[in-house]
Tab-separated table of C-alpha atoms and ligand atoms in Angstrom:
chain	number	residue	atom	x	y	z
A	1	MET	CA	-33.417	-10.351	8.721
A	2	THR	CA	-33.693	-7.176	6.684
A	3	LEU	CA	-30.653	-5.058	5.545
A	4	ARG	CA	-31.394	-2.518	8.169
A	5	GLN	CA	-31.401	-5.056	10.984
A	6	ALA	CA	-28.245	-6.703	9.732
A	7	LEU	CA	-26.565	-3.260	9.678
A	8	VAL	CA	-27.659	-2.338	13.195
A	9	GLN	CA	-26.595	-5.824	14.546
A	10	ALA	CA	-23.280	-5.603	12.890
A	11	ARG	CA	-22.670	-2.128	14.019
A	12	GLN	CA	-23.303	-3.216	17.678
A	13	ARG	CA	-21.092	-6.113	17.497
A	14	LEU	CA	-18.185	-4.236	15.846
A	15	SER	CA	-18.425	-1.498	18.473
A	16	GLY	CA	-17.043	-4.095	20.865
A	17	SER	CA	-13.594	-3.855	19.220
A	18	LYS	CA	-11.275	-0.947	20.319
A	19	ASP	CA	-9.465	-1.337	16.942
A	20	ILE	CA	-12.474	-0.412	14.827
A	21	GLU	CA	-12.730	3.276	14.642
A	22	ASP	CA	-15.928	3.558	12.534
A	23	PRO	CA	-18.218	0.443	13.109
A	24	GLY	CA	-21.145	1.920	11.135
A	25	LEU	CA	-19.104	2.558	8.074
A	26	GLU	CA	-17.383	-0.822	8.221
A	27	SER	CA	-20.676	-2.706	8.622
A	28	GLU	CA	-22.013	-0.816	5.553
A	29	VAL	CA	-18.898	-1.748	3.535
A	30	LEU	CA	-19.098	-5.360	4.404
A	31	LEU	CA	-22.770	-5.596	3.572
A	32	ARG	CA	-22.381	-3.868	0.297
A	33	HIS	CA	-19.739	-6.287	-0.748
A	34	ILE	CA	-21.783	-9.292	0.205
A	35	LEU	CA	-24.636	-8.059	-2.005
A	36	HIS	CA	-22.517	-6.258	-4.575
A	37	PHE	CA	-24.554	-3.182	-3.942
A	38	SER	CA	-23.639	0.625	-4.339
A	39	ARG	CA	-24.217	2.674	-1.409
A	40	ALA	CA	-27.339	4.163	-2.949
A	41	GLN	CA	-28.727	0.691	-3.691
A	42	LEU	CA	-28.093	-0.375	-0.136
A	43	TYR	CA	-29.909	2.692	1.368
A	44	PHE	CA	-32.876	2.211	-1.126
A	45	ASP	CA	-33.379	-1.409	-0.208
A	46	LEU	CA	-33.012	-1.273	3.663
A	47	ASN	CA	-36.263	-3.121	4.052
A	48	VAL	CA	-35.280	-6.097	1.832
A	49	LYS	CA	-34.450	-9.374	3.453
A	50	LEU	CA	-31.097	-11.152	3.250
A	51	ASN	CA	-31.363	-14.653	2.020
A	52	PRO	CA	-29.864	-17.271	4.464
A	53	ASP	CA	-26.490	-17.624	2.399
A	54	GLN	CA	-26.003	-13.804	2.461
A	55	GLU	CA	-26.931	-13.669	6.190
A	56	SER	CA	-24.359	-16.464	7.020
A	57	ALA	CA	-21.744	-14.928	4.751
A	58	PHE	CA	-22.287	-11.488	6.416
A	59	ASN	CA	-22.046	-13.007	9.919
A	60	GLN	CA	-18.835	-14.654	8.998
A	61	TRP	CA	-17.285	-11.591	7.755
A	62	VAL	CA	-18.257	-9.648	10.889
A	63	GLU	CA	-16.828	-12.392	12.916
A	64	LEU	CA	-13.529	-12.254	11.007
A	65	ARG	CA	-13.399	-8.464	11.425
A	66	LEU	CA	-13.980	-8.929	15.207
A	67	GLY	CA	-11.016	-11.291	15.317
A	68	GLY	CA	-8.797	-8.427	14.020
A	69	GLU	CA	-8.670	-9.344	10.248
A	70	PRO	CA	-8.274	-6.062	8.331
A	71	LEU	CA	-11.247	-4.942	6.381
A	72	ALA	CA	-9.388	-4.679	3.151
A	73	TYR	CA	-8.428	-8.403	3.287
A	74	ILE	CA	-12.048	-9.386	3.968
A	75	ILE	CA	-13.355	-7.619	0.946
A	76	ASN	CA	-10.092	-8.109	-1.067
A	77	SER	CA	-10.054	-4.351	-2.045
A	78	ARG	CA	-8.440	-1.087	-1.120
A	79	GLU	CA	-8.538	2.141	-2.849
A	80	PHE	CA	-5.278	3.892	-3.443
A	81	TYR	CA	-4.678	7.047	-5.489
A	82	GLY	CA	-8.174	6.824	-6.847
A	83	LEU	CA	-7.856	3.251	-8.163
A	84	ASP	CA	-9.202	0.122	-6.481
A	85	PHE	CA	-6.563	-2.587	-5.845
A	86	PHE	CA	-7.022	-6.211	-5.162
A	87	VAL	CA	-5.282	-7.155	-1.710
A	88	ASP	CA	-4.931	-10.324	0.213
A	89	HIS	CA	-2.596	-11.767	2.897
A	90	ARG	CA	0.296	-11.993	0.266
A	91	VAL	CA	0.777	-8.205	0.322
A	92	LEU	CA	0.810	-5.118	2.617
A	93	ILE	CA	-2.427	-3.098	2.525
A	94	PRO	CA	-1.616	0.195	0.755
A	95	ARG	CA	-1.512	3.153	3.247
A	96	PRO	CA	-2.899	6.621	2.490
A	97	GLU	CA	0.370	8.392	3.388
A	98	THR	CA	2.056	6.478	0.542
A	99	GLU	CA	0.105	8.600	-1.910
A	100	LEU	CA	2.592	11.440	-1.117
A	101	LEU	CA	5.288	9.294	-2.605
A	102	VAL	CA	3.158	8.790	-5.836
A	103	GLU	CA	2.244	12.368	-5.969
A	104	GLU	CA	5.727	13.575	-5.788
A	105	ALA	CA	7.001	10.892	-8.324
A	106	ILE	CA	4.409	12.098	-10.858
A	107	ARG	CA	5.390	15.699	-10.273
A	108	PHE	CA	9.080	14.779	-10.691
A	109	CYS	CA	8.577	12.673	-13.843
A	110	ASN	CA	6.641	15.532	-15.430
A	111	SER	CA	9.302	18.080	-14.705
A	112	ARG	CA	12.428	16.123	-15.746
A	113	SER	CA	13.009	13.537	-18.384
A	114	THR	CA	12.275	10.161	-16.828
A	115	SER	CA	11.662	7.214	-19.116
A	116	VAL	CA	12.466	4.378	-16.873
A	117	LEU	CA	11.817	3.987	-13.253
A	118	ALA	CA	11.654	1.147	-10.774
A	119	ASP	CA	9.197	0.696	-7.758
A	120	ILE	CA	11.204	-1.343	-5.204
A	121	GLY	CA	9.239	-3.695	-2.866
A	122	THR	CA	6.137	-3.243	-5.062
A	123	GLY	CA	3.823	-5.522	-3.032
A	124	SER	CA	0.287	-5.143	-4.354
A	125	GLY	CA	1.659	-2.926	-7.206
A	126	ALA	CA	-0.286	-0.027	-5.747
A	127	ILE	CA	2.702	2.482	-6.547
A	128	ALA	CA	3.886	1.032	-9.812
A	129	VAL	CA	0.315	0.786	-11.239
A	130	SER	CA	-0.698	4.184	-10.091
A	131	LEU	CA	2.363	5.643	-11.608
A	132	ALA	CA	1.811	3.794	-14.891
A	133	ALA	CA	-1.821	5.013	-15.081
A	134	HIS	CA	-0.654	8.627	-14.731
A	135	LEU	CA	2.603	8.430	-16.769
A	136	PRO	CA	1.892	7.040	-20.089
A	137	GLN	CA	5.321	7.781	-21.466
A	138	THR	CA	7.147	5.984	-18.606
A	139	LYS	CA	8.348	2.361	-18.434
A	140	ILE	CA	8.130	0.942	-14.979
A	141	TYR	CA	9.909	-2.084	-13.341
A	142	ALA	CA	7.879	-3.341	-10.311
A	143	ILE	CA	10.244	-5.393	-8.173
A	144	ASP	CA	9.581	-7.638	-5.136
A	145	ILE	CA	11.530	-10.351	-3.501
A	146	SER	CA	8.261	-12.186	-2.940
A	147	ALA	CA	6.926	-14.251	-5.813
A	148	GLN	CA	3.564	-14.351	-4.024
A	149	ALA	CA	3.440	-10.462	-3.987
A	150	LEU	CA	4.226	-10.251	-7.636
A	151	GLU	CA	1.153	-12.465	-8.407
A	152	VAL	CA	-0.972	-9.823	-6.754
A	153	ALA	CA	0.922	-6.991	-8.512
A	154	ARG	CA	0.206	-8.753	-11.697
A	155	LEU	CA	-3.621	-8.918	-11.088
A	156	ASN	CA	-3.533	-5.216	-10.353
A	157	SER	CA	-1.563	-4.387	-13.421
A	158	LEU	CA	-4.065	-6.435	-15.521
A	159	ARG	CA	-6.982	-4.824	-13.753
A	160	HIS	CA	-5.916	-1.253	-14.582
A	161	GLY	CA	-4.646	-2.189	-18.189
A	162	VAL	CA	-0.940	-1.197	-17.619
A	163	THR	CA	0.786	-4.513	-18.372
A	164	ASN	CA	2.464	-3.128	-21.448
A	165	ARG	CA	4.425	-0.653	-19.341
A	166	VAL	CA	4.842	-2.406	-16.067
A	167	THR	CA	7.537	-5.172	-15.925
A	168	LEU	CA	7.345	-7.427	-12.893
A	169	LEU	CA	10.790	-8.655	-11.717
A	170	GLN	CA	11.532	-10.867	-8.766
A	171	GLY	CA	14.619	-9.845	-6.856
A	172	ASP	CA	16.256	-8.555	-3.745
A	173	LEU	CA	16.061	-4.769	-3.950
A	174	LEU	CA	18.006	-3.576	-7.016
A	175	ALA	CA	19.710	-6.900	-7.898
A	176	ALA	CA	17.388	-7.606	-10.678
A	177	LEU	CA	18.015	-4.397	-12.546
A	178	LYS	CA	20.418	-5.096	-15.418
A	179	HIS	CA	20.986	-1.553	-16.513
A	180	PRO	CA	20.992	1.887	-14.842
A	181	ILE	CA	17.562	3.521	-14.811
A	182	ASP	CA	16.371	7.138	-14.197
A	183	ALA	CA	14.549	6.863	-10.912
A	184	ILE	CA	13.772	4.678	-7.948
A	185	ILE	CA	10.706	4.780	-5.821
A	186	ALA	CA	10.574	2.707	-2.693
A	187	ASN	CA	8.284	2.026	0.189
A	188	LEU	CA	10.374	-0.578	1.920
A	189	PRO	CA	9.640	-2.097	5.366
A	190	TYR	CA	10.747	0.411	7.903
A	191	VAL	CA	8.777	-0.411	11.092
A	192	ARG	CA	11.123	-1.142	14.067
A	193	THR	CA	10.768	-4.692	15.137
A	194	ALA	CA	9.622	-3.786	18.600
A	195	ASP	CA	6.820	-1.571	17.151
A	196	TRP	CA	5.874	-4.320	14.590
A	197	GLN	CA	5.286	-6.609	17.517
A	198	THR	CA	2.527	-4.356	18.859
A	199	MET	CA	0.824	-3.461	15.559
A	200	PRO	CA	-2.830	-4.713	15.502
A	201	SER	CA	-2.345	-5.930	11.840
A	202	ALA	CA	0.998	-7.801	12.564
A	203	PRO	CA	-0.657	-11.291	12.564
A	204	PHE	CA	-2.306	-10.585	9.200
A	205	GLU	CA	0.074	-8.494	7.019
A	206	PRO	CA	3.329	-9.997	5.716
A	207	ARG	CA	6.059	-9.385	8.221
A	208	GLN	CA	8.544	-8.962	5.420
A	209	ALA	CA	6.781	-5.813	4.202
A	210	LEU	CA	6.731	-4.116	7.496
A	211	ASP	CA	9.629	-5.199	9.876
A	212	GLY	CA	12.676	-3.262	9.007
A	213	GLY	CA	14.900	-4.625	11.844
A	214	GLU	CA	15.902	-3.036	15.115
A	215	LYS	CA	15.790	0.644	13.885
A	216	GLY	CA	13.582	-0.211	11.041
A	217	LEU	CA	16.239	0.905	8.641
A	218	ASP	CA	17.870	-2.313	7.447
A	219	GLN	CA	16.324	-2.382	4.043
A	220	ILE	CA	16.481	1.295	3.392
A	221	PHE	CA	20.216	1.367	4.132
A	222	ARG	CA	20.826	-1.592	1.994
A	223	LEU	CA	18.988	0.090	-0.840
A	224	ILE	CA	20.985	3.270	-0.400
A	225	ASP	CA	24.160	1.148	-0.524
A	226	GLN	CA	23.013	-0.297	-3.926
A	227	LEU	CA	21.876	3.041	-5.666
A	228	LYS	CA	25.347	3.653	-7.073
A	229	GLY	CA	25.691	2.178	-10.566
A	230	LYS	CA	21.849	1.536	-10.753
A	231	VAL	CA	20.640	5.130	-11.205
A	232	ASN	CA	21.825	7.333	-14.090
A	233	PRO	CA	23.718	10.447	-13.353
A	234	GLY	CA	21.050	13.193	-12.528
A	235	GLY	CA	18.675	10.411	-11.707
A	236	TRP	CA	16.565	10.497	-8.501
A	237	ALA	CA	15.167	8.372	-5.753
A	238	LEU	CA	12.154	8.859	-3.474
A	239	LEU	CA	12.091	6.767	-0.333
A	240	GLU	CA	9.232	6.508	2.182
A	241	ILE	CA	10.374	6.477	5.701
A	242	GLY	CA	8.838	6.219	9.284
A	243	MET	CA	8.419	8.745	11.907
A	244	GLY	CA	11.765	9.918	13.463
A	245	GLN	CA	13.924	8.282	10.746
A	246	ALA	CA	14.672	11.283	8.570
A	247	GLU	CA	17.902	12.203	10.268
A	248	ALA	CA	19.400	8.789	10.266
A	249	VAL	CA	18.479	8.406	6.514
A	250	THR	CA	19.800	11.818	5.383
A	251	GLY	CA	22.879	11.248	7.461
A	252	TYR	CA	23.700	8.065	5.625
A	253	LEU	CA	22.914	9.521	2.265
A	254	ASN	CA	25.165	12.414	2.892
A	255	LYS	CA	27.934	10.026	3.813
A	256	LEU	CA	27.654	8.003	0.608
A	257	TYR	CA	26.527	10.714	-1.782
A	258	PRO	CA	28.164	13.915	-0.523
A	259	VAL	CA	27.338	16.056	-3.615
A	260	ALA	CA	23.642	14.838	-3.953
A	261	SER	CA	20.792	17.120	-3.169
A	262	ILE	CA	18.599	15.716	-0.345
A	263	GLU	CA	15.122	17.009	0.780
A	264	ILE	CA	12.567	15.749	3.181
A	265	LEU	CA	8.837	15.922	2.599
A	266	LYS	CA	6.190	15.910	5.275
A	267	ASP	CA	2.801	14.046	4.889
A	268	LEU	CA	-0.560	15.404	5.694
A	269	ALA	CA	-0.142	14.504	9.341
A	270	GLY	CA	3.114	16.764	9.390
A	271	ILE	CA	5.225	13.596	9.748
A	272	GLU	CA	8.601	13.540	7.746
A	273	ARG	CA	7.554	10.846	5.257
A	274	VAL	CA	9.596	10.952	2.073
A	275	VAL	CA	13.303	11.404	1.394
A	276	LYS	CA	13.990	12.869	-2.092
A	277	LEU	CA	17.518	12.268	-3.430
A	278	ILE	CA	18.853	13.796	-6.668
A	279	LEU	CA	22.088	12.207	-7.601
B	301	LIG	N1	3.260	3.283	7.101
B	301	LIG	C1	3.152	1.796	7.404
B	301	LIG	C2	2.638	1.565	8.845
B	301	LIG	O1	3.009	2.218	9.821
B	301	LIG	C3	4.546	1.061	7.353
B	301	LIG	C4	4.844	0.725	5.957
B	301	LIG	C5	6.184	0.263	5.824
B	301	LIG	O2	6.828	-0.224	6.669
B	301	LIG	N2	6.710	0.649	4.532
B	301	LIG	O3	1.788	0.771	8.981
């Protein structure tokens, strides 16, 4: 079978799944990863034949994808904030909307003195490693309750050469922080349990990284409770939230930190996505 035939066949098969938006693109990505080819190489060699091992590996991957396995887990890779991250079942796949959190954190760090910050619920380390790559003066704690997730964060920290400034800590939210720091960034689980149950990726991604309880706010509220004493005066926090949660989160923050400044940022889709708190 030639590469061209493999692509056509895969696209036809993937078109059968309602959860796959772009079967052509996904077929191409899968095939390129089997062959370790760039896009240009693939299109240059369309008449080349796959060897039997490549053909069976490719078919297996297409089969996995048809079973609902997310593409990023099959190829163990996801791009986030311009960097390529290793991902597998131990961690949530980084989402594009989370780039807003990173962008805002970089802007903030550059405009006020921030020498130590922490990424809470780091998962793959996408946020912590992207920040470290862009903020050479900043020391970053990457914290997760899952030891397995921290193994993945370690791989990514090594891959992008930031291990000297990223310290991995295992712990429940802020418990592992011994001293107050300048800033907290967190993309905690915030999906409502009922919504989580209907997510196509639910059987594949760690529930602990997505399910935030009945209203989705269990972990975010616990984190807000813990901020006092862990963030220096004048310090700040950026929290990613889900659609429709801004009011509840700002209400709770106002109650606990009445003099703090609170702002909501919208993502590219116009959804209130990040809560910014200056203590
Ligand atoms: N934005 C993610 C989703 O809807 C949820 C991420 C999270 O819970 N932190 O898939």
